[in-house]
Short mmCIF file of N, CA and C in Angstrom, two decimals:
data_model
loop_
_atom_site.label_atom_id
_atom_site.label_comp_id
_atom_site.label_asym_id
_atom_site.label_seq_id
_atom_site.Cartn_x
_atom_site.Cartn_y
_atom_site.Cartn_z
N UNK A 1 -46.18 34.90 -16.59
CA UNK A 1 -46.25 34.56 -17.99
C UNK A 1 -47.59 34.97 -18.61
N UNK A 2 -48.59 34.88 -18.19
CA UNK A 2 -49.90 34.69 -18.79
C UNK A 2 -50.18 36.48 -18.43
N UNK A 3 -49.61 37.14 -17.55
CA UNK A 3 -49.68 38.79 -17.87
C UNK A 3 -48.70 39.58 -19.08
N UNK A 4 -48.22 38.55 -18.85
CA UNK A 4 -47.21 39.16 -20.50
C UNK A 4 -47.82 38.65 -21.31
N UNK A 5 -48.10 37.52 -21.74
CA UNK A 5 -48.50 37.46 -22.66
C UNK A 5 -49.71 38.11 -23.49
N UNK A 6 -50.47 38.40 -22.58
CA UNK A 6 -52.31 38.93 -22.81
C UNK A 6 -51.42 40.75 -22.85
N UNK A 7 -50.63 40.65 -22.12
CA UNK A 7 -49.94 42.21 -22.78
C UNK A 7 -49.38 42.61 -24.49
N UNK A 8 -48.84 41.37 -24.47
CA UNK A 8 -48.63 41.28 -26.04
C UNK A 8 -49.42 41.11 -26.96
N UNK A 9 -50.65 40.27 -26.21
CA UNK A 9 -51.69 40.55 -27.47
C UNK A 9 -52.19 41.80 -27.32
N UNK A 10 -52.69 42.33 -26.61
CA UNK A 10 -53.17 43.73 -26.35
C UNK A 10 -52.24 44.54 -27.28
N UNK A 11 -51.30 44.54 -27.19
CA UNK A 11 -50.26 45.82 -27.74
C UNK A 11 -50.16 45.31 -29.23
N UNK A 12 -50.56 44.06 -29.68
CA UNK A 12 -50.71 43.37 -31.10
C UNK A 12 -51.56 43.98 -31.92
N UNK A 13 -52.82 43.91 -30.60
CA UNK A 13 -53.81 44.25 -32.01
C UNK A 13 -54.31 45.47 -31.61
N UNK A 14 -53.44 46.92 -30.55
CA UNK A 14 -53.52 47.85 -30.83
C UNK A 14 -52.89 48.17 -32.49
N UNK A 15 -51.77 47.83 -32.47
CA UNK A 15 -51.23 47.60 -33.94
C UNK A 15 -51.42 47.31 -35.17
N UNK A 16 -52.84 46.86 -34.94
CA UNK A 16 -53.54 45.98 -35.58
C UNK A 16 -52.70 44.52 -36.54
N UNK A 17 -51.95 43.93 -35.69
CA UNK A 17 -51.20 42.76 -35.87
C UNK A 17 -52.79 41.93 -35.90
N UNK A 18 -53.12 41.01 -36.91
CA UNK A 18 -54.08 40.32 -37.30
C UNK A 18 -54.00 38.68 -36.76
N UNK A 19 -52.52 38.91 -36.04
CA UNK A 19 -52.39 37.03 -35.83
C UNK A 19 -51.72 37.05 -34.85
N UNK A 20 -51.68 36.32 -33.82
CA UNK A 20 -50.72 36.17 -32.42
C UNK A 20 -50.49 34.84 -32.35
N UNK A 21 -49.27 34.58 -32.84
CA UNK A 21 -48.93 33.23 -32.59
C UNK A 21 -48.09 32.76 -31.21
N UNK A 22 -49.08 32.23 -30.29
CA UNK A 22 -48.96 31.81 -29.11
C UNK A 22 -47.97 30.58 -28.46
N UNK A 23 -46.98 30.61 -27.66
CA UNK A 23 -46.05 29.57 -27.88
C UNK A 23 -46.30 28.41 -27.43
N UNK A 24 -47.25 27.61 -27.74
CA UNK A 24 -47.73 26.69 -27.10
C UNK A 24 -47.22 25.72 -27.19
N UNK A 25 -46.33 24.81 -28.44
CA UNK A 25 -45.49 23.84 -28.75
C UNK A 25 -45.53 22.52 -27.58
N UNK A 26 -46.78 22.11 -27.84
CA UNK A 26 -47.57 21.21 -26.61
C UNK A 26 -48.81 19.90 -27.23
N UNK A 27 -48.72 19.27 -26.93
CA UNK A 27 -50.00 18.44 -26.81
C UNK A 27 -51.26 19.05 -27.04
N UNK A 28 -52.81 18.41 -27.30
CA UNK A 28 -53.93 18.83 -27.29
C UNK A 28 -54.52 19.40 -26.14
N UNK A 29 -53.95 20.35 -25.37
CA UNK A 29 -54.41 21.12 -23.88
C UNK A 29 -55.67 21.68 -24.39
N UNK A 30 -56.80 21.37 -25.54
CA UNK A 30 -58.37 21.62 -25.31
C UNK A 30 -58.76 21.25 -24.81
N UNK A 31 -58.43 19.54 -24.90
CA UNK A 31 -58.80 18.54 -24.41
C UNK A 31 -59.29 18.39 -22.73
N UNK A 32 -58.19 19.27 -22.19
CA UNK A 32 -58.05 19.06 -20.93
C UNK A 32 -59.57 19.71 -20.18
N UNK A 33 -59.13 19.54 -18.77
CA UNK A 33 -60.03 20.45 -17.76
C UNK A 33 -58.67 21.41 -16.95
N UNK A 34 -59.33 22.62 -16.15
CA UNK A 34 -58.48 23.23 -15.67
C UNK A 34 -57.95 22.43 -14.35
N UNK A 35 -56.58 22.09 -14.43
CA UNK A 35 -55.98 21.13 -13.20
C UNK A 35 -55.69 19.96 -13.57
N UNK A 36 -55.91 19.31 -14.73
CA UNK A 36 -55.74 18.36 -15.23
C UNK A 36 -54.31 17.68 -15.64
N UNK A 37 -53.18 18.85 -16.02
CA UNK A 37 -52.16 19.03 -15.77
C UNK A 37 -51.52 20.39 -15.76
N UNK A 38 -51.30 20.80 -14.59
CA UNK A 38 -51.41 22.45 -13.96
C UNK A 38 -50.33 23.11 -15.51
N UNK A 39 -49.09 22.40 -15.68
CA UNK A 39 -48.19 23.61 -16.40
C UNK A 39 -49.42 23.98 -17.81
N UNK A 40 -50.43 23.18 -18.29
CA UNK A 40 -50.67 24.00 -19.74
C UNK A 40 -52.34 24.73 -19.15
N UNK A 41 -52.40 24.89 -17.62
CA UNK A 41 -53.75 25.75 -17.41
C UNK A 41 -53.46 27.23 -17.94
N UNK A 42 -52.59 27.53 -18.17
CA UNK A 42 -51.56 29.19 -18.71
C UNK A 42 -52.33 28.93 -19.92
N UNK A 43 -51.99 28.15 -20.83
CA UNK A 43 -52.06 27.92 -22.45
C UNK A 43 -53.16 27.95 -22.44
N UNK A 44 -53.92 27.26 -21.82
CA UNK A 44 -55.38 27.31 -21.64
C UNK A 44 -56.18 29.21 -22.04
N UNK A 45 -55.54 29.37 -20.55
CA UNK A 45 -55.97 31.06 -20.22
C UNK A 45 -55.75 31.69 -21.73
N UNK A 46 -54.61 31.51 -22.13
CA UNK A 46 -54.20 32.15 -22.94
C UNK A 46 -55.07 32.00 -24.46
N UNK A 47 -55.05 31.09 -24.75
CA UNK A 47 -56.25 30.86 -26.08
C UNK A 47 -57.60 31.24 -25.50
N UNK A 48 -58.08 31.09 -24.23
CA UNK A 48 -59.35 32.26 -23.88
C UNK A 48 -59.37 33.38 -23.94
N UNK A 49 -58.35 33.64 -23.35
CA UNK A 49 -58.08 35.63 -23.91
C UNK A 49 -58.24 35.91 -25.60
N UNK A 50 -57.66 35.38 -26.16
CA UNK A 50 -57.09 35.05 -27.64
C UNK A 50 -58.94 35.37 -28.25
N UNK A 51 -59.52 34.35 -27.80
CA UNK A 51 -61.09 33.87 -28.23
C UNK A 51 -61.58 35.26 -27.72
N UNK A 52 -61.35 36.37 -26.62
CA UNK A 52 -62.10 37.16 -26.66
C UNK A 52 -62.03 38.39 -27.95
N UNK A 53 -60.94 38.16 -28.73
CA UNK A 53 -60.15 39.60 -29.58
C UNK A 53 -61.24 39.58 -30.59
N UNK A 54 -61.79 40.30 -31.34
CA UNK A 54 -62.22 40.08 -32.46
C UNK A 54 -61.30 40.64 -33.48
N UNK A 55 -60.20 41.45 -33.01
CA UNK A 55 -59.66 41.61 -34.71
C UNK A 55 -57.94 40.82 -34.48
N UNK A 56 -57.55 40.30 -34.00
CA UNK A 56 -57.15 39.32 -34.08
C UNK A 56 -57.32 38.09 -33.51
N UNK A 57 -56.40 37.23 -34.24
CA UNK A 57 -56.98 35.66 -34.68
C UNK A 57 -55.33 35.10 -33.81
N UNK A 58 -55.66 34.06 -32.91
CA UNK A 58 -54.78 33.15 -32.52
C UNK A 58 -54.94 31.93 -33.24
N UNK A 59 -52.84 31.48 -33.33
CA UNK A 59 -52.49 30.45 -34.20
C UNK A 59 -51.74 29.94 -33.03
N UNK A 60 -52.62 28.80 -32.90
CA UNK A 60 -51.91 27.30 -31.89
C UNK A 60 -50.84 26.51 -32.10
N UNK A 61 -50.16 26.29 -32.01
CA UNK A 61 -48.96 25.05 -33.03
C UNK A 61 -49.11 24.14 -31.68
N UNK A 62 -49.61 23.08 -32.48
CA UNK A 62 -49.39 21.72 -31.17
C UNK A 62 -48.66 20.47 -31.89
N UNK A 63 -47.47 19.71 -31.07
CA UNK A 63 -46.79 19.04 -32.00
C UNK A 63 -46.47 17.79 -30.92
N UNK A 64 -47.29 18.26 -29.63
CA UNK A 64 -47.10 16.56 -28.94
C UNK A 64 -45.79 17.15 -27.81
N UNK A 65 -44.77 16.30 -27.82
CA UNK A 65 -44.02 16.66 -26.80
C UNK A 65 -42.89 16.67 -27.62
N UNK A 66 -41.55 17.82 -27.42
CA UNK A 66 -40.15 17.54 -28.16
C UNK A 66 -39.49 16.34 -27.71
N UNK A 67 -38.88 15.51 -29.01
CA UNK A 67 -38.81 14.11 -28.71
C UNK A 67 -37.80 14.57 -27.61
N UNK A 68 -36.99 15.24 -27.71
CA UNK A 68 -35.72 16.10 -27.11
C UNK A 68 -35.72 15.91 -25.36
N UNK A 69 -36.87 16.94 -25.64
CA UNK A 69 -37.24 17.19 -24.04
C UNK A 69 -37.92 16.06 -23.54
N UNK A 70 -38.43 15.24 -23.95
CA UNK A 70 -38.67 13.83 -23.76
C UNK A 70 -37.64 12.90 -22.94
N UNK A 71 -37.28 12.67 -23.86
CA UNK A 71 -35.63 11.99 -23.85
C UNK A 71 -34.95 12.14 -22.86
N UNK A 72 -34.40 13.88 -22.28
CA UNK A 72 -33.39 14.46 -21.61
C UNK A 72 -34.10 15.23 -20.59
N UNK A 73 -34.75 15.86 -20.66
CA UNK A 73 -35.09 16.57 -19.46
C UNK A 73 -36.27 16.33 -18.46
N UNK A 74 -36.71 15.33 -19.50
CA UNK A 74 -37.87 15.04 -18.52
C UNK A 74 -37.86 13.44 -18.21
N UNK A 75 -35.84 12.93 -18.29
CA UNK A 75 -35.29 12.59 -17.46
C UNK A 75 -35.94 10.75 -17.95
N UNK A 76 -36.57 10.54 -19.18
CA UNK A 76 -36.59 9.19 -19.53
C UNK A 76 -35.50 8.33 -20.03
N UNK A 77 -34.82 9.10 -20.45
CA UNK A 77 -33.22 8.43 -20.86
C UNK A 77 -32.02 8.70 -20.47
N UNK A 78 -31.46 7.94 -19.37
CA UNK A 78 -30.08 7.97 -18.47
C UNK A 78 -29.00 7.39 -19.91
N UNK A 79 -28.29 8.14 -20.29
CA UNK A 79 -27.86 7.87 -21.45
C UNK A 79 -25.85 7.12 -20.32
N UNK A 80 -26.13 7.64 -19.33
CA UNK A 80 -24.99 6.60 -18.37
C UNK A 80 -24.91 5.03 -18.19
N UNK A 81 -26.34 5.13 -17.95
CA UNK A 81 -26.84 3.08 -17.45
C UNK A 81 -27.79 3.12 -18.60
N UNK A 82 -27.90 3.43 -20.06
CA UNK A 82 -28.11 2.98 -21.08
C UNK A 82 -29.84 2.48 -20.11
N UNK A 83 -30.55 3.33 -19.59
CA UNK A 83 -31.85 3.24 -19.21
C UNK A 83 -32.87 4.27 -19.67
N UNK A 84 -34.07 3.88 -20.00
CA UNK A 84 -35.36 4.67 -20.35
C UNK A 84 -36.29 3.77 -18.99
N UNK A 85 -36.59 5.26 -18.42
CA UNK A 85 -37.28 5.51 -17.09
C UNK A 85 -38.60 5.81 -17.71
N UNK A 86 -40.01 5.17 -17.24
CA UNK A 86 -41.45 5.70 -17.61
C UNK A 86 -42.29 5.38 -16.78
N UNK A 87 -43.24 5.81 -16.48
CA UNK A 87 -44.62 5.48 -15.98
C UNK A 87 -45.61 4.72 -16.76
N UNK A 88 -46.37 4.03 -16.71
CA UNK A 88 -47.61 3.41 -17.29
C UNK A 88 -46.93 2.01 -17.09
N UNK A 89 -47.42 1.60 -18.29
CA UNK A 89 -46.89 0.24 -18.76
C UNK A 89 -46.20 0.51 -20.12
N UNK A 90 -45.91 1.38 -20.40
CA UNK A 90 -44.87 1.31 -21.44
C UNK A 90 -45.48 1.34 -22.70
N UNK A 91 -46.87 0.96 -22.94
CA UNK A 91 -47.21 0.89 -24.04
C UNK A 91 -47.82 2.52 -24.67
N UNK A 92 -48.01 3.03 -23.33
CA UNK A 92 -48.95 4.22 -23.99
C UNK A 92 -48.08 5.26 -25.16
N UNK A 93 -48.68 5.57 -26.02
CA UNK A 93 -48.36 6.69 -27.41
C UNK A 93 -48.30 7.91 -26.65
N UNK A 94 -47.46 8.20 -27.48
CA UNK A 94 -46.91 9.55 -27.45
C UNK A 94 -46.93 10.19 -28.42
N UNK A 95 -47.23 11.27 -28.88
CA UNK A 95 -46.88 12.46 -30.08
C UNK A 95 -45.81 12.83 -30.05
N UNK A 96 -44.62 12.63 -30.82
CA UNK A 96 -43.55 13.78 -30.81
C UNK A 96 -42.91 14.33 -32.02
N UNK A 97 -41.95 15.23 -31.65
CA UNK A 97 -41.69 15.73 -32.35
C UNK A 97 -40.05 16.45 -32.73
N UNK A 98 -39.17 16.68 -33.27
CA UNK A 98 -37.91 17.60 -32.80
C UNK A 98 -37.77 18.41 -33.16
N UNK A 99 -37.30 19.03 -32.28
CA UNK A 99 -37.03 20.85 -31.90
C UNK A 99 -36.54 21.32 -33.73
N UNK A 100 -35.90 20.60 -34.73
CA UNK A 100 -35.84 20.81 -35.95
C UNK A 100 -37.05 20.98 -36.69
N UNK A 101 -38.11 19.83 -36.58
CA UNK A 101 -39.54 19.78 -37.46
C UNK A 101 -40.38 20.94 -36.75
N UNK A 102 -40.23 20.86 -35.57
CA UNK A 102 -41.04 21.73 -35.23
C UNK A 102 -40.68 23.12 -35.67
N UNK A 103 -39.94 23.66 -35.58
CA UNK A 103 -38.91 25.04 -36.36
C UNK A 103 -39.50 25.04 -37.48
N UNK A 104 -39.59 23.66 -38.08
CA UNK A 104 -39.63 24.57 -40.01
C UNK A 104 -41.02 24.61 -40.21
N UNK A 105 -41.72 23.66 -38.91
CA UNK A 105 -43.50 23.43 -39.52
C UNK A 105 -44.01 25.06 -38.82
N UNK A 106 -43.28 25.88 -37.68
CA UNK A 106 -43.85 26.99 -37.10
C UNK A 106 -43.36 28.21 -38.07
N UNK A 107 -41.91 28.14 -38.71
CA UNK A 107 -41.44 28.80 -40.07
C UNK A 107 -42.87 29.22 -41.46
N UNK A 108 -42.89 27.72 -41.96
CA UNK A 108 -44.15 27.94 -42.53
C UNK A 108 -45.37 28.36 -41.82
N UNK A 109 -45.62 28.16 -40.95
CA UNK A 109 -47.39 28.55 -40.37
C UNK A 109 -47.02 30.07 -40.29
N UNK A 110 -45.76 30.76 -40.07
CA UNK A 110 -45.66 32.43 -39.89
C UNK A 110 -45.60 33.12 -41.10
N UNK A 111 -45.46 32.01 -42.20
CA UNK A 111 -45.44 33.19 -43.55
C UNK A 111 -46.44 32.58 -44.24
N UNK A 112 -47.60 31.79 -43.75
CA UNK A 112 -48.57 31.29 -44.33
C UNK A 112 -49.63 32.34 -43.82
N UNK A 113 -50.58 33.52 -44.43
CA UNK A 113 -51.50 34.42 -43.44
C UNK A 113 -52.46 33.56 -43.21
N UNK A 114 -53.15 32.98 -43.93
CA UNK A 114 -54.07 31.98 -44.12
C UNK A 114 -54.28 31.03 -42.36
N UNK A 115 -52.53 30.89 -41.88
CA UNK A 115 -52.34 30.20 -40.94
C UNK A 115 -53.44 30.62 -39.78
N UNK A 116 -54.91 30.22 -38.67
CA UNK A 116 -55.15 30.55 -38.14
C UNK A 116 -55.56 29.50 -36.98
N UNK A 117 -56.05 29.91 -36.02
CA UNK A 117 -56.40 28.41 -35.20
C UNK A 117 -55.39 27.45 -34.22
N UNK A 118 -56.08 26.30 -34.14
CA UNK A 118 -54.98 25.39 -33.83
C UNK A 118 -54.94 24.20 -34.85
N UNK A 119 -53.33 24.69 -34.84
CA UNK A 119 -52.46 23.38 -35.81
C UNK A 119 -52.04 22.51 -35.51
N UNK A 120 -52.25 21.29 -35.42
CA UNK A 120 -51.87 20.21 -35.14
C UNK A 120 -50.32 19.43 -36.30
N UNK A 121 -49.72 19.37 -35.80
CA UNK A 121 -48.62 18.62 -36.79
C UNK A 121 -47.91 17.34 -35.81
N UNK A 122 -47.67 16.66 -36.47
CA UNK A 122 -47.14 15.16 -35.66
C UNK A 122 -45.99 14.37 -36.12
N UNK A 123 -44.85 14.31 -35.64
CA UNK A 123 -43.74 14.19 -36.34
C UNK A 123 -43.48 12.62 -36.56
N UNK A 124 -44.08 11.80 -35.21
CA UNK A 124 -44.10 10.69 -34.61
C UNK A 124 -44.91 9.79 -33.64
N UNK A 125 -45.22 8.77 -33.60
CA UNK A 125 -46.03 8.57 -32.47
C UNK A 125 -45.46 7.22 -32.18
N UNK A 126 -45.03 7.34 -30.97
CA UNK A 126 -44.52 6.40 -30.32
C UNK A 126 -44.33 5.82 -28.80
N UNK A 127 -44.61 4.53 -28.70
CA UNK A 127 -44.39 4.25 -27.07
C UNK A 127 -43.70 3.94 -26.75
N UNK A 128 -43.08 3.90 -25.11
CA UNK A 128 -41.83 3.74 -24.79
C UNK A 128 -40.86 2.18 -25.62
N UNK A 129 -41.58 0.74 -25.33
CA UNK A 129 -40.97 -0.16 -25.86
C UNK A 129 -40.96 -0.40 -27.64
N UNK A 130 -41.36 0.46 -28.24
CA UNK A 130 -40.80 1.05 -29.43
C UNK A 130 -39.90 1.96 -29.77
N UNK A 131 -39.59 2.79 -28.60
CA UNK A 131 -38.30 3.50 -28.90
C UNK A 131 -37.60 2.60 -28.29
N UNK A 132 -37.32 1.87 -27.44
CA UNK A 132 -36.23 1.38 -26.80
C UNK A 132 -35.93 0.33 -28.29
N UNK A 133 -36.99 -0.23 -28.70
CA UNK A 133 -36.85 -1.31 -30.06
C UNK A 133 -36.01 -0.28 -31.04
N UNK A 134 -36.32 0.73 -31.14
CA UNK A 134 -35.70 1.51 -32.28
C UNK A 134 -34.29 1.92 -31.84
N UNK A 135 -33.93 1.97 -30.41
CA UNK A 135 -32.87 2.18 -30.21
C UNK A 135 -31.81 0.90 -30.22
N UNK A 136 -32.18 -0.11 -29.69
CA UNK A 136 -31.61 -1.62 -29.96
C UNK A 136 -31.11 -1.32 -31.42
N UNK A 137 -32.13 -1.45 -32.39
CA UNK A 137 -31.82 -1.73 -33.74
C UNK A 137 -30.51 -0.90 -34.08
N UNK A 138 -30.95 0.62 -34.05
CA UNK A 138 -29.75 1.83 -34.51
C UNK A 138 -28.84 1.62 -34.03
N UNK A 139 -28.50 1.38 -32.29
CA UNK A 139 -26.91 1.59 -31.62
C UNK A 139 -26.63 -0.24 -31.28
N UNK A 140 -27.60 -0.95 -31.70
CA UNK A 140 -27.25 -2.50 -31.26
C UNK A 140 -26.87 -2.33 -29.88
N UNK A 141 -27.57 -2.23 -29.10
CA UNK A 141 -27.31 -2.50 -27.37
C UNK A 141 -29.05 -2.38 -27.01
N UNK A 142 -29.30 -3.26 -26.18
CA UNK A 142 -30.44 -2.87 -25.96
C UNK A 142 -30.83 -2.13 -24.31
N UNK A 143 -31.60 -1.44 -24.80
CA UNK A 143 -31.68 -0.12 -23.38
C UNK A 143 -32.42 -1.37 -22.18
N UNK A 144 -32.24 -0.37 -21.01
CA UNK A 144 -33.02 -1.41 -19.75
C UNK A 144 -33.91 -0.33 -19.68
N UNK A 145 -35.22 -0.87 -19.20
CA UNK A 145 -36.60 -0.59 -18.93
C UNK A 145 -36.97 -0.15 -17.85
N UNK A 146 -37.30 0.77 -17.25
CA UNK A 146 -37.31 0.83 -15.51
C UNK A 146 -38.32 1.27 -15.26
N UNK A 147 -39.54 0.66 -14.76
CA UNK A 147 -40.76 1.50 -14.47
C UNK A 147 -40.86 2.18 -12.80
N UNK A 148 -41.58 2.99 -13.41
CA UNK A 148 -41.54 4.37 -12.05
C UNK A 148 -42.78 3.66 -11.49
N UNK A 149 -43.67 3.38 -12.03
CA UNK A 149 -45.06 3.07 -11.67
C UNK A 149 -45.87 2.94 -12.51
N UNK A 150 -47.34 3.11 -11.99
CA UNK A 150 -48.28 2.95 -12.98
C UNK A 150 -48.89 4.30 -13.11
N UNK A 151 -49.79 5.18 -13.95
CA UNK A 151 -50.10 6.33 -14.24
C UNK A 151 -51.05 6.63 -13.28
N UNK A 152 -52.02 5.57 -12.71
CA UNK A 152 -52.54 6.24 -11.25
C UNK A 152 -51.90 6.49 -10.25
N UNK A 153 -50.41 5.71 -9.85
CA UNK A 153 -49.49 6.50 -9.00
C UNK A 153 -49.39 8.09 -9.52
N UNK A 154 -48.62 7.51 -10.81
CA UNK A 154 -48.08 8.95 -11.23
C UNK A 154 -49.31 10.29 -10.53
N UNK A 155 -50.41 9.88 -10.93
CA UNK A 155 -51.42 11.27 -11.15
C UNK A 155 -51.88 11.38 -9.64
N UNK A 156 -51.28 10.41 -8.59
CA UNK A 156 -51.43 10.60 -7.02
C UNK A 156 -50.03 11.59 -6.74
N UNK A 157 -49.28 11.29 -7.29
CA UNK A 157 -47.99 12.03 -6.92
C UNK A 157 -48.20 13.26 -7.48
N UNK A 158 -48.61 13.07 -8.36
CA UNK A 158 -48.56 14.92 -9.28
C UNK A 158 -49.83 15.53 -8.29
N UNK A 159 -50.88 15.05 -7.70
CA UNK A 159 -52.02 15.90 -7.21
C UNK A 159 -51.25 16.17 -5.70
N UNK A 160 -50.35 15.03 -4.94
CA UNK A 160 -49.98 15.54 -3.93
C UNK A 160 -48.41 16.60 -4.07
N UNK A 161 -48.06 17.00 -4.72
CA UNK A 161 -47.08 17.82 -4.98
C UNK A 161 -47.35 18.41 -5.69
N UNK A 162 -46.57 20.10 -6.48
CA UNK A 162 -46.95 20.62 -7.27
C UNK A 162 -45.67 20.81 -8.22
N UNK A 163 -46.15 21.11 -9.68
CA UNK A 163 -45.10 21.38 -10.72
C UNK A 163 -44.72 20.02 -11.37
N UNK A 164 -43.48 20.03 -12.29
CA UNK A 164 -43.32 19.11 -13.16
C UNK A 164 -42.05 18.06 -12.45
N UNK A 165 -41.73 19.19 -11.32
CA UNK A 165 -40.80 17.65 -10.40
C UNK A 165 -41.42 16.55 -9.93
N UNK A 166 -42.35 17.19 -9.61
CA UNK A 166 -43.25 15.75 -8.94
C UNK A 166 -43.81 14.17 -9.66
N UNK A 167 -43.27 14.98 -11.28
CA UNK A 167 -43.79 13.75 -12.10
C UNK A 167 -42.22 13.12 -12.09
N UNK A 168 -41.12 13.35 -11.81
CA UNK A 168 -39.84 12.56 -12.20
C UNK A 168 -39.11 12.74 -10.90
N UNK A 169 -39.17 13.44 -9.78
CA UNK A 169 -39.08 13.16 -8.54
C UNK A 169 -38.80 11.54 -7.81
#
């Protein structure tokens, strides 16, 4: 990934394409250190390459996590046994966002030139026993709670395994 991509900028701003909008559709990965959570060390690389171009300019879109991929694939909501699966204590915030908002807020940032940098947009912020509250209210059933652990497990499990199974494993 991260050789294609630095290929595409290369071949961008042979073109002299002035903007490379990078698919990052992620959380604040500045923030991080390298290893901190291995899948956005790429995104990382990638806005360093970006920082070396001088005639073009990288545009970040960060929007938190898709409430979507939240939800379903990263396996917090068994929509069978009416369960939301999490780590922590349930209280911690989340940024999110859906695969819809995010579409029309990356729509505008591509016909905006002006657009440069990193963009932050935030659709939602929410912790787990607030969505489960929001889901009670909407479908009247209330979800069951199931904790995986606490986030220093979690970040023992993610350092002794690698990739994003190891966090829902």
């Amino acid at each position: 990934m991260i050789r294609a991509q630095k290929l595409l900028i290369d071949l961008s701003e042979e073109e002299k394409v002035d903007r490379y909008l990078a698919s990052d559709y992620t959380g604040d990965y500045t923030k991080l250190d390298y290893g901190d959570i291995v899948e956005k060390d790429p995104m990382k690389d990638i806005k360093a390459y970006l920082d070396t171009k001088p005639n073009i300019k990288g545009v970040h879109v960060l929007i938190g996590v898709f409430v979507e991929t939240f939800l379903d694939l990263m396996g917090t909501w068994d929509s069978n046994t009416r369960t939301i699966r999490y780590w922590g204590t349930g209280t911690e915030r989340r940024d999110l966002m859906s695969y819809r908002k995010a579409a029309q807020y990356v729509a505008a940032v591509v016909l905006d030139p002006n657009a440069i940098g990193i963009l932050k947009f935030l659709g939602d912020r929410k912790d787990i026993v607030e969505i489960a509250g929001d889901l009670e209210a909407v479908y009247k059933f209330k979800p069951a709670l199931e904790n995986y652990g606490s986030l220093e497990e979690l970040y023992l499990r993610r350092s002794q395994k690698e990739g994003f199974e190891a966090a829902v494993a």
